[in-house]
Amino acid sequence: IVFCFVVFHILHFTAETVDPRFRTFVDAQGRHDVYRMVVTGFHSVPASCFYILGMILLCMHLSHGFGSLVQTLGLNSPRLEPWLINGGRVVAIVICLGYISIPLAVMTGVLHL
């Protein structure tokens, strides 16, 4: 699922193949208009829901990965383990909330063209 999310993200915003209109979005200086692309892209409720679900799953993976990294490096101890596990969860939640706030802001009209 994480792989599908990454592939869709690259096709959607980097390769601009999901919505060919993205290739025509330029700002007043002639540069690629990323803001317009993001707002237009997240006006699609299915795409926004997919991004939200993808970010939740990606951050769950990140939370688990942080704990595994600490254990692999031998940095955990019985005393530190709860702090490290919960710290990884907090970091993952903050990242998740930050990233899902973008499609939520577009869908609720906070961000608009």
PDB file of C-alpha atoms in Angstrom:
ATOM      1  CA  ILE A   1       0.000   0.000   0.000  1.00  0.00           C
ATOM      2  CA  VAL A   2       2.851   2.369   0.814  1.00  0.00           C
ATOM      3  CA  PHE A   3       4.422   1.557  -2.558  1.00  0.00           C
ATOM      4  CA  CYS A   4       1.129   2.309  -4.347  1.00  0.00           C
ATOM      5  CA  PHE A   5       0.921   5.629  -2.518  1.00  0.00           C
ATOM      6  CA  VAL A   6       4.460   6.602  -3.519  1.00  0.00           C
ATOM      7  CA  VAL A   7       3.864   5.612  -7.167  1.00  0.00           C
ATOM      8  CA  PHE A   8       0.582   7.557  -7.304  1.00  0.00           C
ATOM      9  CA  HIS A   9       2.200  10.597  -5.705  1.00  0.00           C
ATOM     10  CA  ILE A  10       5.007  10.603  -8.254  1.00  0.00           C
ATOM     11  CA  LEU A  11       2.579  10.155 -11.153  1.00  0.00           C
ATOM     12  CA  HIS A  12       0.232  12.805  -9.766  1.00  0.00           C
ATOM     13  CA  PHE A  13       2.521  15.665  -8.790  1.00  0.00           C
ATOM     14  CA  THR A  14       5.958  14.911 -10.266  1.00  0.00           C
ATOM     15  CA  ALA A  15       5.305  13.258 -13.637  1.00  0.00           C
ATOM     16  CA  GLU A  16       2.005  15.171 -13.981  1.00  0.00           C
ATOM     17  CA  THR A  17       0.349  12.232 -15.751  1.00  0.00           C
ATOM     18  CA  VAL A  18      -2.803  11.972 -13.614  1.00  0.00           C
ATOM     19  CA  ASP A  19      -3.966  15.463 -14.603  1.00  0.00           C
ATOM     20  CA  PRO A  20      -2.296  16.775 -17.782  1.00  0.00           C
ATOM     21  CA  ARG A  21      -3.495  20.327 -16.966  1.00  0.00           C
ATOM     22  CA  PHE A  22      -0.710  20.523 -14.376  1.00  0.00           C
ATOM     23  CA  ARG A  23       1.840  20.941 -17.180  1.00  0.00           C
ATOM     24  CA  THR A  24       0.209  24.241 -18.185  1.00  0.00           C
ATOM     25  CA  PHE A  25       0.183  25.795 -14.699  1.00  0.00           C
ATOM     26  CA  VAL A  26       2.768  28.589 -14.638  1.00  0.00           C
ATOM     27  CA  ASP A  27       2.972  31.653 -12.409  1.00  0.00           C
ATOM     28  CA  ALA A  28       3.627  35.272 -13.413  1.00  0.00           C
ATOM     29  CA  GLN A  29       7.402  34.642 -13.504  1.00  0.00           C
ATOM     30  CA  GLY A  30       6.987  31.683 -15.861  1.00  0.00           C
ATOM     31  CA  ARG A  31       7.801  29.095 -13.197  1.00  0.00           C
ATOM     32  CA  HIS A  32       5.760  25.985 -12.458  1.00  0.00           C
ATOM     33  CA  ASP A  33       2.773  26.984 -10.273  1.00  0.00           C
ATOM     34  CA  VAL A  34       2.920  24.341  -7.538  1.00  0.00           C
ATOM     35  CA  TYR A  35       0.268  26.040  -5.369  1.00  0.00           C
ATOM     36  CA  ARG A  36      -2.297  25.930  -8.189  1.00  0.00           C
ATOM     37  CA  MET A  37      -1.375  22.321  -8.935  1.00  0.00           C
ATOM     38  CA  VAL A  38      -1.826  21.268  -5.293  1.00  0.00           C
ATOM     39  CA  VAL A  39      -5.154  23.071  -4.879  1.00  0.00           C
ATOM     40  CA  THR A  40      -6.472  21.706  -8.174  1.00  0.00           C
ATOM     41  CA  GLY A  41      -5.217  18.200  -7.426  1.00  0.00           C
ATOM     42  CA  PHE A  42      -6.771  18.067  -3.967  1.00  0.00           C
ATOM     43  CA  HIS A  43     -10.149  19.314  -5.193  1.00  0.00           C
ATOM     44  CA  SER A  44     -10.635  15.703  -6.220  1.00  0.00           C
ATOM     45  CA  VAL A  45     -12.201  14.042  -3.169  1.00  0.00           C
ATOM     46  CA  PRO A  46     -11.049  10.512  -4.146  1.00  0.00           C
ATOM     47  CA  ALA A  47      -7.458  11.743  -4.635  1.00  0.00           C
ATOM     48  CA  SER A  48      -7.562  13.620  -1.310  1.00  0.00           C
ATOM     49  CA  CYS A  49      -8.965  10.607   0.536  1.00  0.00           C
ATOM     50  CA  PHE A  50      -6.289   8.396  -1.022  1.00  0.00           C
ATOM     51  CA  TYR A  51      -3.572  10.841   0.116  1.00  0.00           C
ATOM     52  CA  ILE A  52      -4.985  11.004   3.636  1.00  0.00           C
ATOM     53  CA  LEU A  53      -5.173   7.217   3.905  1.00  0.00           C
ATOM     54  CA  GLY A  54      -1.713   6.884   2.356  1.00  0.00           C
ATOM     55  CA  MET A  55      -0.194   9.349   4.818  1.00  0.00           C
ATOM     56  CA  ILE A  56      -1.786   7.587   7.776  1.00  0.00           C
ATOM     57  CA  LEU A  57      -0.363   4.256   6.633  1.00  0.00           C
ATOM     58  CA  LEU A  58       3.016   5.783   5.765  1.00  0.00           C
ATOM     59  CA  CYS A  59       3.284   7.381   9.206  1.00  0.00           C
ATOM     60  CA  MET A  60       2.308   4.126  10.905  1.00  0.00           C
ATOM     61  CA  HIS A  61       5.199   2.578   8.997  1.00  0.00           C
ATOM     62  CA  LEU A  62       7.466   5.474  10.051  1.00  0.00           C
ATOM     63  CA  SER A  63       6.495   5.023  13.703  1.00  0.00           C
ATOM     64  CA  HIS A  64       7.389   1.346  13.584  1.00  0.00           C
ATOM     65  CA  GLY A  65      10.564   2.088  11.627  1.00  0.00           C
ATOM     66  CA  PHE A  66      11.793   4.568  14.231  1.00  0.00           C
ATOM     67  CA  GLY A  67      11.551   1.950  16.986  1.00  0.00           C
ATOM     68  CA  SER A  68      13.303  -0.609  14.789  1.00  0.00           C
ATOM     69  CA  LEU A  69      16.075   1.850  13.933  1.00  0.00           C
ATOM     70  CA  VAL A  70      16.746   2.600  17.578  1.00  0.00           C
ATOM     71  CA  GLN A  71      16.841  -1.109  18.400  1.00  0.00           C
ATOM     72  CA  THR A  72      19.129  -1.904  15.443  1.00  0.00           C
ATOM     73  CA  LEU A  73      21.572   0.803  16.511  1.00  0.00           C
ATOM     74  CA  GLY A  74      21.537  -0.569  20.042  1.00  0.00           C
ATOM     75  CA  LEU A  75      20.368   2.727  21.485  1.00  0.00           C
ATOM     76  CA  ASN A  76      17.456   1.317  23.442  1.00  0.00           C
ATOM     77  CA  SER A  77      17.452   0.161  27.010  1.00  0.00           C
ATOM     78  CA  PRO A  78      14.621  -0.984  29.253  1.00  0.00           C
ATOM     79  CA  ARG A  79      14.560   2.481  30.824  1.00  0.00           C
ATOM     80  CA  LEU A  80      14.617   4.403  27.522  1.00  0.00           C
ATOM     81  CA  GLU A  81      12.467   2.075  25.439  1.00  0.00           C
ATOM     82  CA  PRO A  82       9.055   3.579  26.371  1.00  0.00           C
ATOM     83  CA  TRP A  83      10.367   7.084  25.667  1.00  0.00           C
ATOM     84  CA  LEU A  84      11.824   6.092  22.325  1.00  0.00           C
ATOM     85  CA  ILE A  85       8.731   4.190  21.214  1.00  0.00           C
ATOM     86  CA  ASN A  86       6.401   6.996  22.247  1.00  0.00           C
ATOM     87  CA  GLY A  87       8.754   9.595  20.761  1.00  0.00           C
ATOM     88  CA  GLY A  88       8.602   7.781  17.426  1.00  0.00           C
ATOM     89  CA  ARG A  89       4.825   7.741  17.619  1.00  0.00           C
ATOM     90  CA  VAL A  90       4.653  11.454  18.398  1.00  0.00           C
ATOM     91  CA  VAL A  91       6.966  12.317  15.493  1.00  0.00           C
ATOM     92  CA  ALA A  92       4.904  10.138  13.142  1.00  0.00           C
ATOM     93  CA  ILE A  93       1.639  11.730  14.317  1.00  0.00           C
ATOM     94  CA  VAL A  94       2.995  15.268  13.889  1.00  0.00           C
ATOM     95  CA  ILE A  95       4.236  14.472  10.378  1.00  0.00           C
ATOM     96  CA  CYS A  96       0.942  12.795   9.516  1.00  0.00           C
ATOM     97  CA  LEU A  97      -1.153  15.723  10.758  1.00  0.00           C
ATOM     98  CA  GLY A  98       1.044  18.176   8.891  1.00  0.00           C
ATOM     99  CA  TYR A  99       0.716  16.361   5.594  1.00  0.00           C
ATOM    100  CA  ILE A 100      -2.998  15.560   5.811  1.00  0.00           C
ATOM    101  CA  SER A 101      -3.742  19.169   6.716  1.00  0.00           C
ATOM    102  CA  ILE A 102      -3.042  20.144   3.091  1.00  0.00           C
ATOM    103  CA  PRO A 103      -5.771  18.082   1.367  1.00  0.00           C
ATOM    104  CA  LEU A 104      -8.122  18.798   4.286  1.00  0.00           C
ATOM    105  CA  ALA A 105      -7.534  22.541   3.879  1.00  0.00           C
ATOM    106  CA  VAL A 106      -8.313  22.320   0.158  1.00  0.00           C
ATOM    107  CA  MET A 107     -11.429  20.174   0.664  1.00  0.00           C
ATOM    108  CA  THR A 108     -12.780  22.533   3.358  1.00  0.00           C
ATOM    109  CA  GLY A 109     -12.070  25.652   1.299  1.00  0.00           C
ATOM    110  CA  VAL A 110      -9.339  27.085   3.539  1.00  0.00           C
ATOM    111  CA  LEU A 111      -6.935  26.884   0.587  1.00  0.00           C
ATOM    112  CA  HIS A 112      -8.376  27.938  -2.742  1.00  0.00           C
ATOM    113  CA  LEU A 113      -7.377  29.556  -6.015  1.00  0.00           C
TER     114      LEU A 113
END
